[in-house]
PDB file of C-alpha atoms in Angstrom:
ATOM      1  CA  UNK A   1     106.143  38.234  18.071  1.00 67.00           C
ATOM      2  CA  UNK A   2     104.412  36.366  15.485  1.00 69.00           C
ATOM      3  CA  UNK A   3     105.448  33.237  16.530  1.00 75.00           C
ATOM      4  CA  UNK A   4     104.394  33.724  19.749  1.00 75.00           C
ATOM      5  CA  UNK A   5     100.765  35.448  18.446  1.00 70.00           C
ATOM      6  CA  UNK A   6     101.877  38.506  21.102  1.00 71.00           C
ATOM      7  CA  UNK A   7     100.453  41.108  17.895  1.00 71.00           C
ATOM      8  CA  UNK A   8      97.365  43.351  17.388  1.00 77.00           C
ATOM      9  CA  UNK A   9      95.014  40.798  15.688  1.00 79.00           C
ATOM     10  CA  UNK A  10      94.749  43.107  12.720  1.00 80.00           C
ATOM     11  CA  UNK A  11      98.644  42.937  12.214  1.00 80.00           C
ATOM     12  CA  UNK A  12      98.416  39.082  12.924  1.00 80.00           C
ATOM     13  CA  UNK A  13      95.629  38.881  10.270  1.00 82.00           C
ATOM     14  CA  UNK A  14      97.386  40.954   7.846  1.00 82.00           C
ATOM     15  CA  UNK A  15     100.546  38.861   8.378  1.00 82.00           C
ATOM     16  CA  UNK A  16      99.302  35.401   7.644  1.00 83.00           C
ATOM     17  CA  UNK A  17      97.382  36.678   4.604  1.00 84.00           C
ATOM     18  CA  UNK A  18     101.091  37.647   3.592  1.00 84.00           C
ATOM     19  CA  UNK A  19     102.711  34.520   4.558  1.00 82.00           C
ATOM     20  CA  UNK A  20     100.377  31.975   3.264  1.00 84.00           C
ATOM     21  CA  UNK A  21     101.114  34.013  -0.416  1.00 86.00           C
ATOM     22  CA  UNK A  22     104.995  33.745   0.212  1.00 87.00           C
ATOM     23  CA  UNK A  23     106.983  31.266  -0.243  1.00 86.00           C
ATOM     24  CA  UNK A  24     110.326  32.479   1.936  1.00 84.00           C
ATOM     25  CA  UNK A  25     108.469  33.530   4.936  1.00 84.00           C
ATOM     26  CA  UNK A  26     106.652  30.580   5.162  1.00 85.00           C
ATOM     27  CA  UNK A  27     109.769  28.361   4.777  1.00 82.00           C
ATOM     28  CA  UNK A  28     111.554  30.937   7.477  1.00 83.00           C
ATOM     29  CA  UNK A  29     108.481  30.652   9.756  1.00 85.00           C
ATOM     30  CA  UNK A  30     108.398  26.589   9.189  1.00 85.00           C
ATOM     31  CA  UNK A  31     112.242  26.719  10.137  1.00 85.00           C
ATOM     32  CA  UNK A  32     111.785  28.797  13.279  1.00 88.00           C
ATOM     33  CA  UNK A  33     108.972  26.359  14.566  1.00 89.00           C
ATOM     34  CA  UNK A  34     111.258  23.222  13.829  1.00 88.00           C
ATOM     35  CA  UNK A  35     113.777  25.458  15.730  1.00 90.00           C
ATOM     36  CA  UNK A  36     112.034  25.651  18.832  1.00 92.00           C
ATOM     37  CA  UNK A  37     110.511  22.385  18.615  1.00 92.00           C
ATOM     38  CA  UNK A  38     113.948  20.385  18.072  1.00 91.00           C
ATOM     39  CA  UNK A  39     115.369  22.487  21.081  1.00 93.00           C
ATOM     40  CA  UNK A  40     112.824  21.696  23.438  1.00 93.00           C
ATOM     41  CA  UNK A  41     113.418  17.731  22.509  1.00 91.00           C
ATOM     42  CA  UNK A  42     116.967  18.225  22.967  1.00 91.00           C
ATOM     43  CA  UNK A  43     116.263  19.701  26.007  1.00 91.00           C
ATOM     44  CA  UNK A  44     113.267  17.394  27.308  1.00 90.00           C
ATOM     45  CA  UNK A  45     116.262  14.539  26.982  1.00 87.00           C
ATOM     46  CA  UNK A  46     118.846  16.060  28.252  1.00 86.00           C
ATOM     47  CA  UNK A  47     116.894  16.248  31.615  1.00 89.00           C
ATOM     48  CA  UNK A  48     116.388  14.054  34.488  1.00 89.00           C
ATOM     49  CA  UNK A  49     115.924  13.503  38.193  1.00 93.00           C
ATOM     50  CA  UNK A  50     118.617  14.911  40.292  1.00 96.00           C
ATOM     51  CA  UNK A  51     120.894  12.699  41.156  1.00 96.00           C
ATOM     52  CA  UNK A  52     120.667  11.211  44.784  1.00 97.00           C
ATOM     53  CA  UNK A  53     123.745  12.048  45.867  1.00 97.00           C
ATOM     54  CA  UNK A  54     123.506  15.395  44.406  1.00 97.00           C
ATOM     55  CA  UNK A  55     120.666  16.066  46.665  1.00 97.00           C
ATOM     56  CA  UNK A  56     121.814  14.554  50.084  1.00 97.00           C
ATOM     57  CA  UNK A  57     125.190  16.819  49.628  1.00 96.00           C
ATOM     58  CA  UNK A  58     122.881  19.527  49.249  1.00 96.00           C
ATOM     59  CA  UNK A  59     120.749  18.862  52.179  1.00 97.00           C
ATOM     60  CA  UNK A  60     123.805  18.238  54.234  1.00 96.00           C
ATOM     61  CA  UNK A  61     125.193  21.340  53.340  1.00 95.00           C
ATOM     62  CA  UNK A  62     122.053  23.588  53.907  1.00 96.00           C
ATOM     63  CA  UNK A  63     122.028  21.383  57.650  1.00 95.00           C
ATOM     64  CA  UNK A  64     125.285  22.711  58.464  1.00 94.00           C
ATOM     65  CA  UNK A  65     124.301  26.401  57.556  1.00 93.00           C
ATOM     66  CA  UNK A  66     121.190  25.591  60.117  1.00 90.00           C
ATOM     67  CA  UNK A  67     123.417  24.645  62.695  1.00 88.00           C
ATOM     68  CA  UNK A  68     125.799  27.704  62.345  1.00 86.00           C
ATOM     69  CA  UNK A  69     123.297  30.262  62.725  1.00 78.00           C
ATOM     70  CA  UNK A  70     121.593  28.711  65.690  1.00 68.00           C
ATOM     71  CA  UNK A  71     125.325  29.113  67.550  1.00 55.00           C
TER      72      UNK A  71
ATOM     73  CA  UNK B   1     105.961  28.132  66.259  1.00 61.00           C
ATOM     74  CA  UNK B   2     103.900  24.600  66.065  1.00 60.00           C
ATOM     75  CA  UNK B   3     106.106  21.715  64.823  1.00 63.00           C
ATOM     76  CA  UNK B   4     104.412  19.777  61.839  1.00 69.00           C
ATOM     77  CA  UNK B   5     104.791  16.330  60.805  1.00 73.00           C
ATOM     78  CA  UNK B   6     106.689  16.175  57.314  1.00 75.00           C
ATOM     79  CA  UNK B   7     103.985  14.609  56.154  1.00 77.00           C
ATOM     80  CA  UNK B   8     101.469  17.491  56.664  1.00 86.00           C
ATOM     81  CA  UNK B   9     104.269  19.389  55.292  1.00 86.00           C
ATOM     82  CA  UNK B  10     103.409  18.353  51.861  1.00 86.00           C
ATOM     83  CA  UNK B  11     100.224  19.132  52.184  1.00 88.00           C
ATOM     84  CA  UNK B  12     100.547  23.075  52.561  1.00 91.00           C
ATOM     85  CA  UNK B  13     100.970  25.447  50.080  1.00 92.00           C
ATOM     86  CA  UNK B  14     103.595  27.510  48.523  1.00 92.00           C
ATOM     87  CA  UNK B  15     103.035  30.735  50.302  1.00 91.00           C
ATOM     88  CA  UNK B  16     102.305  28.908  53.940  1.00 93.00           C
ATOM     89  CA  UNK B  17     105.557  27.125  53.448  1.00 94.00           C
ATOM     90  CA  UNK B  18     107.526  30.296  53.072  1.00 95.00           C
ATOM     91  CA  UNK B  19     105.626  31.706  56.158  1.00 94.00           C
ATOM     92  CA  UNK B  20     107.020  28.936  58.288  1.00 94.00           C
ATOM     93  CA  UNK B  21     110.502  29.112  56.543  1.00 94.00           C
ATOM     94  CA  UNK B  22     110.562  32.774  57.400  1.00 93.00           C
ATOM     95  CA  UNK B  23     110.403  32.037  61.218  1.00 92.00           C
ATOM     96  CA  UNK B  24     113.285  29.408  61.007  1.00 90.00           C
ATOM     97  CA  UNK B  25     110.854  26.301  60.348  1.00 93.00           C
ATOM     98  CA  UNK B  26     113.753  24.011  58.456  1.00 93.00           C
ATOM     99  CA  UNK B  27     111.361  21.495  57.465  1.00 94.00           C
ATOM    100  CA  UNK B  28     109.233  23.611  55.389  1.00 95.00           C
ATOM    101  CA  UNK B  29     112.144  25.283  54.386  1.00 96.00           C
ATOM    102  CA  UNK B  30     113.246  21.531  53.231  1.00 95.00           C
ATOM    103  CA  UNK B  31     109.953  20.789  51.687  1.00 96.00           C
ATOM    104  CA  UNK B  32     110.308  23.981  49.574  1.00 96.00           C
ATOM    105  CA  UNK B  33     113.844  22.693  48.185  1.00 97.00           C
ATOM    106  CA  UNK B  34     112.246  19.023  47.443  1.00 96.00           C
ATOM    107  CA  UNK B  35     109.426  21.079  45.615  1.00 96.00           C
ATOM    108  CA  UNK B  36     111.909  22.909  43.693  1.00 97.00           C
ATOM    109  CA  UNK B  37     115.443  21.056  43.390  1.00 97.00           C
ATOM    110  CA  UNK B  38     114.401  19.760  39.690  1.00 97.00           C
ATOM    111  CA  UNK B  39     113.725  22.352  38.174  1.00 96.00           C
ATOM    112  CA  UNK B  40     116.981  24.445  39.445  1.00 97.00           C
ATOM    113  CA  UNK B  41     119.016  21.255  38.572  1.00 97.00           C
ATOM    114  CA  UNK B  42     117.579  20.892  35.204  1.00 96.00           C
ATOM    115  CA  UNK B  43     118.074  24.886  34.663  1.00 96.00           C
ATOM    116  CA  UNK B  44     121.932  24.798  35.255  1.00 96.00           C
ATOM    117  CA  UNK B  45     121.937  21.460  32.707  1.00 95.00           C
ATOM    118  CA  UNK B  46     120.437  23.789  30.840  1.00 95.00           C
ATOM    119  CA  UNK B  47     122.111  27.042  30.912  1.00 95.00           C
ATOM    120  CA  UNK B  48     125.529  25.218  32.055  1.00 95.00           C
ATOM    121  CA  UNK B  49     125.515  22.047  30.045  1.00 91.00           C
ATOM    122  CA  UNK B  50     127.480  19.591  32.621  1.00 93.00           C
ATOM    123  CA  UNK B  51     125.994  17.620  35.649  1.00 95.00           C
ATOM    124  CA  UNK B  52     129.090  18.916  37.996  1.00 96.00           C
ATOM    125  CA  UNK B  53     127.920  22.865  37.394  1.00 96.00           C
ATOM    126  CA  UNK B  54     124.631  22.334  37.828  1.00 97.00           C
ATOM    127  CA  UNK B  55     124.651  19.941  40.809  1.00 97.00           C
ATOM    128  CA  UNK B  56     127.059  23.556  41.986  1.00 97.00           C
ATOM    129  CA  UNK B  57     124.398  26.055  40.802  1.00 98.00           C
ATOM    130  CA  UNK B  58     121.249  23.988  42.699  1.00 98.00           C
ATOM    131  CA  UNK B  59     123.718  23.909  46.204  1.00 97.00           C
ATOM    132  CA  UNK B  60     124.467  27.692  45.889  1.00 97.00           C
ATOM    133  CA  UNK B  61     121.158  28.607  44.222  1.00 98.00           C
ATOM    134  CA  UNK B  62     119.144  27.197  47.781  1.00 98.00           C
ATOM    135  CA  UNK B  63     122.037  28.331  50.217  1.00 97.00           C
ATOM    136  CA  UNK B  64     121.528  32.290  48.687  1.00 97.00           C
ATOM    137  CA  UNK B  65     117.657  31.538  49.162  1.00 97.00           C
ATOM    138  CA  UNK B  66     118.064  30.538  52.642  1.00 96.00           C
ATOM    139  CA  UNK B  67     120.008  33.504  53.468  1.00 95.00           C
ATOM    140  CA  UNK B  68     117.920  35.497  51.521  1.00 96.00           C
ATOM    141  CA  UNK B  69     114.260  34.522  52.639  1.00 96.00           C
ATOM    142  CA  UNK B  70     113.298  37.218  54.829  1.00 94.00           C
ATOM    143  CA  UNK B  71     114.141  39.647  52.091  1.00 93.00           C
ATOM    144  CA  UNK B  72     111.445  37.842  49.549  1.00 94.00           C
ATOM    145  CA  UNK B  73     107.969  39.369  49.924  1.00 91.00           C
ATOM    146  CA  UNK B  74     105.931  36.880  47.717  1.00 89.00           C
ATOM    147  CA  UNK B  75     105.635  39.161  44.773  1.00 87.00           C
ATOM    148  CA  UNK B  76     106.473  36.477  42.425  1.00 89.00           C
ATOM    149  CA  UNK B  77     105.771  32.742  42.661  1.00 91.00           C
ATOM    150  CA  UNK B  78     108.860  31.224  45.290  1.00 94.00           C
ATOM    151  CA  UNK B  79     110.230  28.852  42.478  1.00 93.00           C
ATOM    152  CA  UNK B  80     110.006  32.503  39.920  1.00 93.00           C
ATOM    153  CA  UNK B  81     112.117  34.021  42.697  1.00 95.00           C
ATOM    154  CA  UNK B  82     114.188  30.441  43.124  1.00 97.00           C
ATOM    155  CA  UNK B  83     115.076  31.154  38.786  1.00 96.00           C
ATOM    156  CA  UNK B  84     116.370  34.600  39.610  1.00 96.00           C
ATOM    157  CA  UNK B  85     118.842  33.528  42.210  1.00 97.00           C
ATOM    158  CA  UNK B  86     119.890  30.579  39.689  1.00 97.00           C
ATOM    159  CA  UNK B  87     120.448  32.787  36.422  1.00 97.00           C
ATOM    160  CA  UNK B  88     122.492  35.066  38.582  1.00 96.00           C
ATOM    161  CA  UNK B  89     124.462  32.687  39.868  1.00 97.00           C
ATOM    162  CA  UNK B  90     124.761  30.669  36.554  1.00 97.00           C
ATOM    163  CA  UNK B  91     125.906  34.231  35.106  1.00 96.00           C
ATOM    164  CA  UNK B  92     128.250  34.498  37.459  1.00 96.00           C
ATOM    165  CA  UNK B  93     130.031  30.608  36.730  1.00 96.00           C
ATOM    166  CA  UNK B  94     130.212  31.881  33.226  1.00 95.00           C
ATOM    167  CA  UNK B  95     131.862  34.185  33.557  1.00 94.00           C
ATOM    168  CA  UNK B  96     134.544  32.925  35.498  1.00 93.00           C
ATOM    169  CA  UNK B  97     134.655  30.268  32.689  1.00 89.00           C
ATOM    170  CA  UNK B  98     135.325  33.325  29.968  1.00 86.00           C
ATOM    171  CA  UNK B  99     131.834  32.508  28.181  1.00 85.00           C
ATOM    172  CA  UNK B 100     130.904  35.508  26.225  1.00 82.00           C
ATOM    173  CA  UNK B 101     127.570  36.686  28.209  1.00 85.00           C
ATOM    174  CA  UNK B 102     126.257  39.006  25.403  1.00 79.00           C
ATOM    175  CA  UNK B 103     128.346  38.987  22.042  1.00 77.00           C
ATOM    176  CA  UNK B 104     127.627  37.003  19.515  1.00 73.00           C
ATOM    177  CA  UNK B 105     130.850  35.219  18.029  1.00 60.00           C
ATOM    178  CA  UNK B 106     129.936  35.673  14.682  1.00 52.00           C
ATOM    179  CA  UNK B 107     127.375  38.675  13.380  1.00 46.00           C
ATOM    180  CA  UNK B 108     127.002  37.121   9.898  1.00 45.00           C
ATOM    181  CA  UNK B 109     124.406  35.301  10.862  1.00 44.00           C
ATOM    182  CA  UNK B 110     122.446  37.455  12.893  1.00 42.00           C
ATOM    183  CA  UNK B 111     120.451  38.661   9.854  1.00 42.00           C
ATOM    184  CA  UNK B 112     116.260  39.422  10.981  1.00 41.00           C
ATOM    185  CA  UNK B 113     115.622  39.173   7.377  1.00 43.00           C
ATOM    186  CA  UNK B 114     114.452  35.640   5.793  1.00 41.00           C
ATOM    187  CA  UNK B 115     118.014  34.738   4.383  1.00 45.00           C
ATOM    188  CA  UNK B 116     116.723  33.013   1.255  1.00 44.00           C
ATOM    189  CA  UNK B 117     114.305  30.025   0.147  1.00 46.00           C
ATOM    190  CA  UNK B 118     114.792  26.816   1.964  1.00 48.00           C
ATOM    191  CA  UNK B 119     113.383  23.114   0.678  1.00 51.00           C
ATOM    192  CA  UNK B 120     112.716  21.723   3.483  1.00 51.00           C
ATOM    193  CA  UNK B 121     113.258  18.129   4.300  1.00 50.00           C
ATOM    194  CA  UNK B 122     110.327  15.693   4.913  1.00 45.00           C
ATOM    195  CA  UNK B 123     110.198  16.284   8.626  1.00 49.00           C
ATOM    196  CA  UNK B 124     108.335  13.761  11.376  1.00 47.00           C
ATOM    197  CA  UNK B 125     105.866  15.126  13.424  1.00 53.00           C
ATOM    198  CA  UNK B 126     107.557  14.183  16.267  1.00 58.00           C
ATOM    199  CA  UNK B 127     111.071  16.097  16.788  1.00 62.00           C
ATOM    200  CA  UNK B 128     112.676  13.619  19.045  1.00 63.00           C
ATOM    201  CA  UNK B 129     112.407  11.040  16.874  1.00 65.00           C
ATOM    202  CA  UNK B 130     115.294  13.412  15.079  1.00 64.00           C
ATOM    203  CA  UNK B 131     117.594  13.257  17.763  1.00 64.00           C
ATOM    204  CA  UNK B 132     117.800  10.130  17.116  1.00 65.00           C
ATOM    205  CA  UNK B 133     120.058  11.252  14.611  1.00 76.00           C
ATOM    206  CA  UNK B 134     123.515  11.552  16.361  1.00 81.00           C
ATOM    207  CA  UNK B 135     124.895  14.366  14.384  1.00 82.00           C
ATOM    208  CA  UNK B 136     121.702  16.270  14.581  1.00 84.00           C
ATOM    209  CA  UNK B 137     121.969  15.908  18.683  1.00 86.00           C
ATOM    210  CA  UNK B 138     125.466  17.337  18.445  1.00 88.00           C
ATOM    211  CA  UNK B 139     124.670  20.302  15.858  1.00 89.00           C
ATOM    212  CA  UNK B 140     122.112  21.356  18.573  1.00 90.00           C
ATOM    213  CA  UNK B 141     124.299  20.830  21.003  1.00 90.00           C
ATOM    214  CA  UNK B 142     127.511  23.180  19.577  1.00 90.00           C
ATOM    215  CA  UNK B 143     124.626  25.688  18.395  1.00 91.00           C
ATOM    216  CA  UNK B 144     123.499  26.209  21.710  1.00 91.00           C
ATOM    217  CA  UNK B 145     126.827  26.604  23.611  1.00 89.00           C
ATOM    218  CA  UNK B 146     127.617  29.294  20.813  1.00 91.00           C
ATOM    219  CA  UNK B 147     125.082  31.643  22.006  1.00 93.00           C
ATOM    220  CA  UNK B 148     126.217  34.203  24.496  1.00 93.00           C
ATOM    221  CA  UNK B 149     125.516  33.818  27.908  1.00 93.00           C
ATOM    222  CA  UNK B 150     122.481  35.948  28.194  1.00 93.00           C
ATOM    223  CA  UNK B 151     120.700  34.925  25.192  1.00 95.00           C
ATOM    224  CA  UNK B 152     120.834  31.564  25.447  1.00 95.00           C
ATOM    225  CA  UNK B 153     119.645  32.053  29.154  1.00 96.00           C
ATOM    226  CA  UNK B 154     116.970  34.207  27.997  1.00 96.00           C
ATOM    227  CA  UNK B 155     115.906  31.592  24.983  1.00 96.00           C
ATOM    228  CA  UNK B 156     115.584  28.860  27.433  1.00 96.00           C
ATOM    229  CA  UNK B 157     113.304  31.123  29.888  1.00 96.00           C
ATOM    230  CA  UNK B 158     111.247  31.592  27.693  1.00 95.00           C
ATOM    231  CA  UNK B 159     111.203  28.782  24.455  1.00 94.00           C
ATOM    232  CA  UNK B 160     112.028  26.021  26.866  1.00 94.00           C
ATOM    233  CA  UNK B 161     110.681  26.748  30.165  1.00 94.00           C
ATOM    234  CA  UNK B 162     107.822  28.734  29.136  1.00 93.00           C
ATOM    235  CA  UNK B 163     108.498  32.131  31.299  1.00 94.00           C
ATOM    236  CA  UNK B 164     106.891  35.467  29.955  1.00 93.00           C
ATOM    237  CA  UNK B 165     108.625  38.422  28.422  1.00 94.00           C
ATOM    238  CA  UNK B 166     107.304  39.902  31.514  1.00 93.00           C
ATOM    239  CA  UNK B 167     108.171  37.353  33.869  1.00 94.00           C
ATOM    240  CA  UNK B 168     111.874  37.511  32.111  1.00 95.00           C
ATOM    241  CA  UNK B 169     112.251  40.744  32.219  1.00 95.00           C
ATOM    242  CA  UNK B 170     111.670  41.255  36.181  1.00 92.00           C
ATOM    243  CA  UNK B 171     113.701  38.050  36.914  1.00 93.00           C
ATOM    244  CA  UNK B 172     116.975  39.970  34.572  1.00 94.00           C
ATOM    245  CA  UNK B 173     116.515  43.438  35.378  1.00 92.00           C
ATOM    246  CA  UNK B 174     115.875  43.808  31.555  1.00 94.00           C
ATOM    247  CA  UNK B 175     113.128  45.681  29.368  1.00 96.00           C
ATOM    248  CA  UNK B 176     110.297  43.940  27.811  1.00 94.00           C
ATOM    249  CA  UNK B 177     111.569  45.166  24.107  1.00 94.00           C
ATOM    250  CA  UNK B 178     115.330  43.714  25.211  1.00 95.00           C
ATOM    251  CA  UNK B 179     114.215  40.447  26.213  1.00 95.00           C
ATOM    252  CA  UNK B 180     111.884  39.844  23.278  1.00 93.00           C
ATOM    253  CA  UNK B 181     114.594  41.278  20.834  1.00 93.00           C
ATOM    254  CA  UNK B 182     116.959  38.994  22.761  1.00 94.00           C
ATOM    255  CA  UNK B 183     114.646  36.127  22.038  1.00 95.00           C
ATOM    256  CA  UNK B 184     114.071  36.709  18.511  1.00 92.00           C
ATOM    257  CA  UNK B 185     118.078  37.138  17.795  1.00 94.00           C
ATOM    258  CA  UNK B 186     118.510  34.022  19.911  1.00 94.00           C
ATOM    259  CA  UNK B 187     115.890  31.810  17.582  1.00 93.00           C
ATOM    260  CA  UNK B 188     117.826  33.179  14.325  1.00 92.00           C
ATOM    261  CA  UNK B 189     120.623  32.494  15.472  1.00 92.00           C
ATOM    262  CA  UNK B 190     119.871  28.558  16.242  1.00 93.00           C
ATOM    263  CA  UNK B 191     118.005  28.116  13.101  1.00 90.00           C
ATOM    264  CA  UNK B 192     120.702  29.670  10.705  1.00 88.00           C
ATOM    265  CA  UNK B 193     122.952  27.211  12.571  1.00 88.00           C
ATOM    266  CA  UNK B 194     120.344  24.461  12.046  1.00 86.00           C
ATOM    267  CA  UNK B 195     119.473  25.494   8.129  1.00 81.00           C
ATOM    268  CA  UNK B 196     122.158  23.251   7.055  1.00 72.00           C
ATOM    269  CA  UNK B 197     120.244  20.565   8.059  1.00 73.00           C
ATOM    270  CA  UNK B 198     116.917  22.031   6.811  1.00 67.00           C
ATOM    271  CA  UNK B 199     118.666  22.660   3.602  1.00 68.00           C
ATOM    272  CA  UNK B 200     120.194  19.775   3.068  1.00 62.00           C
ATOM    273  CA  UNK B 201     119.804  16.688   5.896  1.00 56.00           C
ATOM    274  CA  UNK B 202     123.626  15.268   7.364  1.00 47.00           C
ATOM    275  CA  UNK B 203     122.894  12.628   4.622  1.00 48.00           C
ATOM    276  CA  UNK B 204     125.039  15.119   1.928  1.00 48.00           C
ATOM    277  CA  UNK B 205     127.453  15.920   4.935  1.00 44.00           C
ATOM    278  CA  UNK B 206     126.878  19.210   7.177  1.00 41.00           C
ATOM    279  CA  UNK B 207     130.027  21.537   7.883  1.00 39.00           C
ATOM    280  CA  UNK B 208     130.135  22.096  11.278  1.00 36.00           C
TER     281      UNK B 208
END
């Protein structure tokens, strides 16, 4: 929830007065971030266009389903 | 109903393009899968990690939705709507392939608490310049297929593709508290995985 600054500001305020002072929660914070941030890279190349092919077969399929429910 | 050059097609909106799809319009039914096809195909790469399942998921993903248009009222956004039909039917390939939807393999390292002091490694700014780093591109890779099912489903939601807890929990029939405890177990779990390479970088050898 902190990550994601979803808490009361008081609690949020309270909490980075705390983490700036500690040394474990600010390396477990720093680790979550990298975390999220090396998943979304993995992720960001991992993705693509979709494949021409994989498209037409699509379309052809859904064409077929037209045609079925017009009989 | 009028008939509408493709063209203009691509000029309506969302919600006007369901309208016509409704009353049997295929085109804007069409222009609604063009709109949308990416990011369905890029969620089952996601959640399903091969091109073959998710080329399967986007084909049965849009067939359901054709089917299953008259029954969507336009509460959510179409493609919101498009990502429930998808995670239901990605839950459903996994688990004909026997991958654990909600248990974790291992609970050891499942810990909420801060599990010690790392020294962390002189990172870049700029994470993709690690992946560069082969080994690092596969630890992600095995640390992701290890989570369940449902978590990793419900990390990419909402880490990757930017979905509320809200928006998350509607589109799995979950709580607000489950999905954002789901979320949180989901990011410990990946970073205890990737804390050997926080620790100690793949130059002084990571066991996998």
């Amino acid at each position: 929830m902190y990550l994601d600054r979803e808490l009361d500001q008081i609690l949020l305020d309270d909490l980075q007065e705390h983490i700036s002072l500690c040394e474990n929660c600010m390396a477990f914070l720093k680790t979550m971030e990298k975390t999220i941030a090396l998943s979304r890279a993995y992720y960001h190349k991992k993705c693509g266009r979709v494949p021409k092919s994989v498209s037409e077969h699509m379309f052809y399929h859904l064409r077929i389903i037209y045609k079925k429910r017009k009989i | 109903m009028e008939q509408i050059h493709t063209k203009a097609l691509a000029l309506l909106k969302e919600n006007e393009l369901v309208e016509r799809a409704k009353k049997h319009d295929h085109a804007a039914f069409e222009e609604l899968v063009k709109r949308n096809q990416a990011k369905i195909y890029n969620l089952g790469l996601k959640l399903l990690g091969n091109k073959e399942d998710a080329a399967d998921l986007l084909q049965e993903t849009f067939i359901n939705a054709y089917y299953a248009l008259p029954k969507f009222e336009g509460k959510s956004a179409f493609s919101t709507w498009l990502y429930r039909i998808a995670t239901n039917n990605a839950f459903m390939k996994m688990r004909k392939k026997k991958i654990p939807l909600v248990r974790f393999e291992s609970e050891k390292n499942d810990s909420e608490q801060p599990t010690g002091s790392f020294n962390i490694p002189d990172w870049s700014n700029d994470p993709r310049a690690h992946l560069k780093n082969e080994e690092l591109r596969m630890l992600i890779e095995r640390s992701i297929d290890a989570l369940p099912g449902k978590y990793r489903t419900i990390f990419v939601l909402h880490d990757i593709e930017g979905f509320s807890t809200e928006e998350i929990s509607k589109m799995l029939n979950l709580s607000v508290p489950a999905v954002k405890s789901r979320v949180h177990r989901s990011r410990v779990f990946l970073r205890d995985r990737l804390s050997q390479y926080f620790r100690t970088g793949f130059k002084q050898g990571v066991n996998l």
